[in-house]
CSV table of C-alpha atoms in Angstrom, one decimal:
chain,number,residue,atom,x,y,z
A,25,MET,CA,118.4,107.1,79.3
A,26,LYS,CA,117.1,110.2,77.6
A,27,LEU,CA,114.1,112.0,79.1
A,28,GLU,CA,112.0,111.3,76.0
A,29,GLU,CA,112.6,107.6,76.5
A,30,ARG,CA,111.6,107.9,80.2
A,31,LEU,CA,108.4,109.7,79.2
A,32,GLU,CA,107.5,106.9,76.9
A,33,LEU,CA,108.2,104.3,79.6
A,34,LEU,CA,106.1,106.5,82.0
A,35,LYS,CA,103.1,106.4,79.6
A,36,GLU,CA,103.4,102.6,79.4
A,37,GLU,CA,103.7,102.2,83.2
A,38,LEU,CA,100.7,104.4,83.9
A,39,GLN,CA,98.5,102.0,81.8
A,40,LYS,CA,99.4,98.9,83.8
A,41,GLU,CA,96.7,97.5,86.0
A,42,GLU,CA,99.3,96.8,88.8
A,43,PHE,CA,100.2,100.5,88.8
A,44,LEU,CA,96.6,101.7,88.8
A,45,LYS,CA,95.6,99.2,91.5
A,46,SER,CA,98.7,100.0,93.6
A,47,LYS,CA,99.7,96.4,93.7
A,48,GLY,CA,103.0,95.3,95.1
A,49,LEU,CA,103.6,98.3,97.3
A,50,GLY,CA,103.3,96.5,100.6
A,51,ASN,CA,100.8,98.8,102.1
A,52,GLU,CA,102.8,101.9,101.2
A,53,VAL,CA,101.0,105.0,99.9
A,54,PRO,CA,100.9,105.0,96.1
A,55,PHE,CA,102.8,108.2,95.7
A,56,TRP,CA,105.2,108.4,92.8
A,57,ILE,CA,107.7,111.1,91.7
A,58,PHE,CA,108.7,111.6,88.1
A,59,ASP,CA,111.8,113.8,88.4
A,60,TYR,CA,113.4,115.4,85.5
A,61,PRO,CA,116.0,118.1,84.7
A,62,PRO,CA,114.3,121.5,85.3
A,63,GLU,CA,115.5,122.9,81.9
A,64,LYS,CA,113.2,120.2,80.3
A,65,GLU,CA,110.1,121.7,81.9
A,66,LEU,CA,108.5,122.6,78.6
A,67,LEU,CA,109.1,119.2,77.1
A,68,VAL,CA,107.5,117.5,80.2
A,69,ARG,CA,104.5,119.9,80.1
A,70,ASP,CA,104.0,119.1,76.4
A,71,ALA,CA,104.3,115.3,77.2
A,72,ILE,CA,101.6,115.6,79.9
A,73,THR,CA,99.2,117.2,77.4
A,74,LYS,CA,99.7,114.1,75.2
A,75,ILE,CA,99.8,111.4,78.0
A,76,ILE,CA,96.4,112.4,79.5
A,77,PRO,CA,94.3,112.0,76.3
A,78,ALA,CA,96.2,108.7,75.5
A,79,LEU,CA,95.3,107.4,79.0
A,80,GLU,CA,91.7,108.6,78.6
A,81,LYS,CA,91.4,106.7,75.3
A,82,ARG,CA,92.1,103.6,77.4
A,83,SER,CA,89.4,104.6,79.9
A,84,ILE,CA,91.9,105.7,82.5
A,85,GLN,CA,90.6,109.0,83.9
A,86,VAL,CA,93.3,111.4,85.1
A,87,LEU,CA,92.8,114.4,87.4
A,88,GLU,CA,95.6,116.9,86.8
A,89,ILE,CA,96.1,119.3,89.7
A,90,ASP,CA,98.5,122.3,88.9
A,91,LEU,CA,99.8,123.3,92.3
A,92,TYR,CA,100.6,126.8,91.1
A,93,GLU,CA,97.1,127.3,89.7
A,94,VAL,CA,95.6,126.1,93.0
A,95,CYS,CA,97.8,128.7,94.8
A,96,LEU,CA,96.6,131.5,92.5
A,97,GLU,CA,93.0,130.5,93.0
A,98,ILE,CA,93.4,130.6,96.8
A,99,ILE,CA,95.2,133.9,96.7
A,100,GLU,CA,92.7,135.5,94.3
A,101,LYS,CA,89.8,134.6,96.7
A,102,LYS,CA,91.5,136.4,99.6
A,103,ILE,CA,93.2,139.5,98.0
A,104,SER,CA,93.1,141.4,94.7
A,105,ALA,CA,96.1,141.6,92.4
A,106,GLU,CA,96.1,145.4,93.0
A,107,LYS,CA,96.4,144.9,96.7
A,108,ILE,CA,99.2,142.4,96.3
A,109,SER,CA,101.1,144.8,94.0
A,110,ALA,CA,100.6,147.7,96.5
A,111,PHE,CA,101.7,145.5,99.4
A,112,GLU,CA,104.9,144.4,97.6
A,113,GLU,CA,105.6,148.0,96.6
A,114,SER,CA,105.3,149.3,100.2
A,115,LYS,CA,106.7,146.3,102.1
A,116,GLY,CA,109.0,144.5,99.6
A,117,SER,CA,109.1,141.1,98.0
A,118,ASP,CA,110.3,139.2,101.1
A,119,GLU,CA,107.4,140.5,103.2
A,120,LEU,CA,105.0,139.6,100.3
A,121,LEU,CA,106.4,136.1,100.2
A,122,LYS,CA,105.8,135.7,104.0
A,123,LYS,CA,102.2,136.9,103.6
A,124,LEU,CA,101.6,134.5,100.6
A,125,LYS,CA,103.0,131.6,102.6
A,126,LEU,CA,100.6,132.3,105.4
A,127,MET,CA,97.7,132.3,102.9
A,128,LEU,CA,98.9,129.0,101.5
A,129,LYS,CA,99.4,126.9,104.6
A,130,SER,CA,99.3,123.2,104.1
A,131,ASP,CA,95.8,122.7,105.5
A,132,ILE,CA,94.4,125.4,103.2
A,133,LEU,CA,96.0,123.8,100.1
A,134,LYS,CA,94.9,120.3,101.2
A,135,ASN,CA,91.3,121.6,101.4
A,136,ALA,CA,91.5,123.2,98.0
A,137,ILE,CA,92.9,120.0,96.5
A,138,GLN,CA,90.2,118.0,98.3
A,139,GLN,CA,87.6,120.3,96.7
A,140,LYS,CA,89.0,119.7,93.2
A,141,MET,CA,88.9,116.0,93.9
A,142,ASN,CA,85.3,116.2,94.9
A,143,GLU,CA,84.3,118.3,91.9
A,144,ASN,CA,86.0,115.8,89.5
A,145,GLY,CA,85.0,112.3,90.7
A,146,GLY,CA,85.7,109.1,88.8
A,147,PHE,CA,89.4,109.5,88.3
A,148,GLN,CA,91.9,106.6,88.8
A,149,LEU,CA,95.1,108.6,88.8
A,150,ILE,CA,96.2,112.1,89.9
A,151,PHE,CA,99.0,114.2,88.3
A,152,LEU,CA,100.4,116.9,90.5
A,153,THR,CA,102.1,119.5,88.2
A,154,GLY,CA,103.2,123.1,88.7
A,155,VAL,CA,105.5,122.2,91.6
A,156,GLY,CA,108.4,124.4,90.3
A,157,LYS,CA,106.1,127.3,89.5
A,158,ALA,CA,104.6,127.2,93.1
A,159,TRP,CA,108.0,127.4,94.7
A,160,PRO,CA,109.0,129.2,97.0
A,161,MET,CA,105.4,129.8,98.2
A,162,VAL,CA,104.8,126.1,98.7
A,163,ARG,CA,107.2,123.2,99.5
A,164,SER,CA,106.6,119.9,97.8
A,165,HIS,CA,107.2,117.7,100.8
A,166,SER,CA,104.6,119.5,102.9
A,167,ILE,CA,101.9,119.1,100.2
A,168,LEU,CA,102.7,115.4,99.8
A,169,ASN,CA,102.6,114.8,103.5
A,170,ASN,CA,99.2,116.4,103.7
A,171,LEU,CA,97.7,114.6,100.7
A,172,GLN,CA,98.4,111.1,102.0
A,173,PRO,CA,95.2,110.8,104.1
A,174,LEU,CA,93.0,112.1,101.1
A,175,LEU,CA,94.0,109.7,98.4
A,176,GLY,CA,93.7,106.2,99.8
A,177,ASN,CA,94.8,103.9,97.0
A,178,ILE,CA,94.6,106.4,94.2
A,179,PRO,CA,98.1,106.7,92.6
A,180,LEU,CA,99.5,110.2,92.7
A,181,VAL,CA,102.3,111.1,90.2
A,182,THR,CA,104.2,114.3,91.1
A,183,PHE,CA,106.1,115.8,88.2
A,184,TYR,CA,109.2,117.2,89.9
A,185,PRO,CA,111.7,119.6,88.2
A,186,GLY,CA,114.8,118.5,90.0
A,187,ARG,CA,116.0,115.3,91.6
A,188,TYR,CA,114.4,112.7,93.9
A,189,SER,CA,116.9,110.3,95.4
A,190,GLY,CA,114.3,108.1,97.0
A,191,PHE,CA,114.6,109.9,100.3
A,192,ASP,CA,115.2,113.5,99.6
A,193,LEU,CA,114.0,116.1,97.1
A,194,SER,CA,116.2,118.7,95.4
A,195,LEU,CA,114.2,121.2,93.5
A,196,PHE,CA,115.8,122.5,90.4
A,197,GLY,CA,118.8,120.4,91.5
A,198,LYS,CA,119.8,123.3,93.8
A,199,PHE,CA,117.3,123.6,96.7
A,200,ARG,CA,117.1,120.7,99.1
A,201,ASP,CA,113.4,120.5,100.0
A,202,ALA,CA,113.4,118.0,102.8
A,203,ASN,CA,113.6,114.3,103.5
A,204,TYR,CA,110.6,112.6,102.0
A,205,TYR,CA,110.6,108.8,102.3
A,206,ARG,CA,107.0,107.9,101.4
A,207,ALA,CA,107.2,108.2,97.6
A,208,PHE,CA,108.7,106.0,95.0
A,209,ARG,CA,110.8,107.2,92.1
A,210,LEU,CA,108.9,106.5,88.9
A,211,ILE,CA,110.9,105.3,85.9
A,212,ASN,CA,114.1,104.8,87.9
A,213,THR,CA,117.2,105.5,85.9
A,214,ASP,CA,120.1,104.9,88.3
A,215,ASN,CA,123.4,105.0,86.5
A,216,ALA,CA,121.7,106.6,83.5
A,217,SER,CA,121.8,110.2,82.2
A,218,GLN,CA,118.6,112.3,82.5
A,219,SER,CA,119.3,114.5,79.5
């Protein structure tokens, strides 16, 4: 099944009452992963910009949280771009990455996401985007683990540039993120091509 077809099926699935009400999950958290080939990132971003208004026309409010943008907001509050540049110049990229990871610990990101949720009430669905852009500063599985207590029965769809087997994440099809068993693969295409 082509990615374009999967995106159409995704739009249909997101409109279903069973999906929005998290029915049939057997008390599991309503976390979904829409995985896709990383080279199709721009196609998926474009599709998201069309899916959100289509859902809103059907009175389904979506909160999009771009993980990379959240990371930038946190960093910008703590340190200026000039200081980041100077730090990287003097200490190197590896040391800068270590420093950024400290600033973006899971609980800090969770609080920033909680704040976005509080500021944008009334949504029935959350899209988590920017996962690939936020790597390697942030690992997907740690964010998902920390979001579980915040969301209750609100479905979360993570747009994931890579592969989700149903129990582990492989970012860009190259980097194994970690075992993650709590999410469901959205628009499952076993034995189908994802081109």
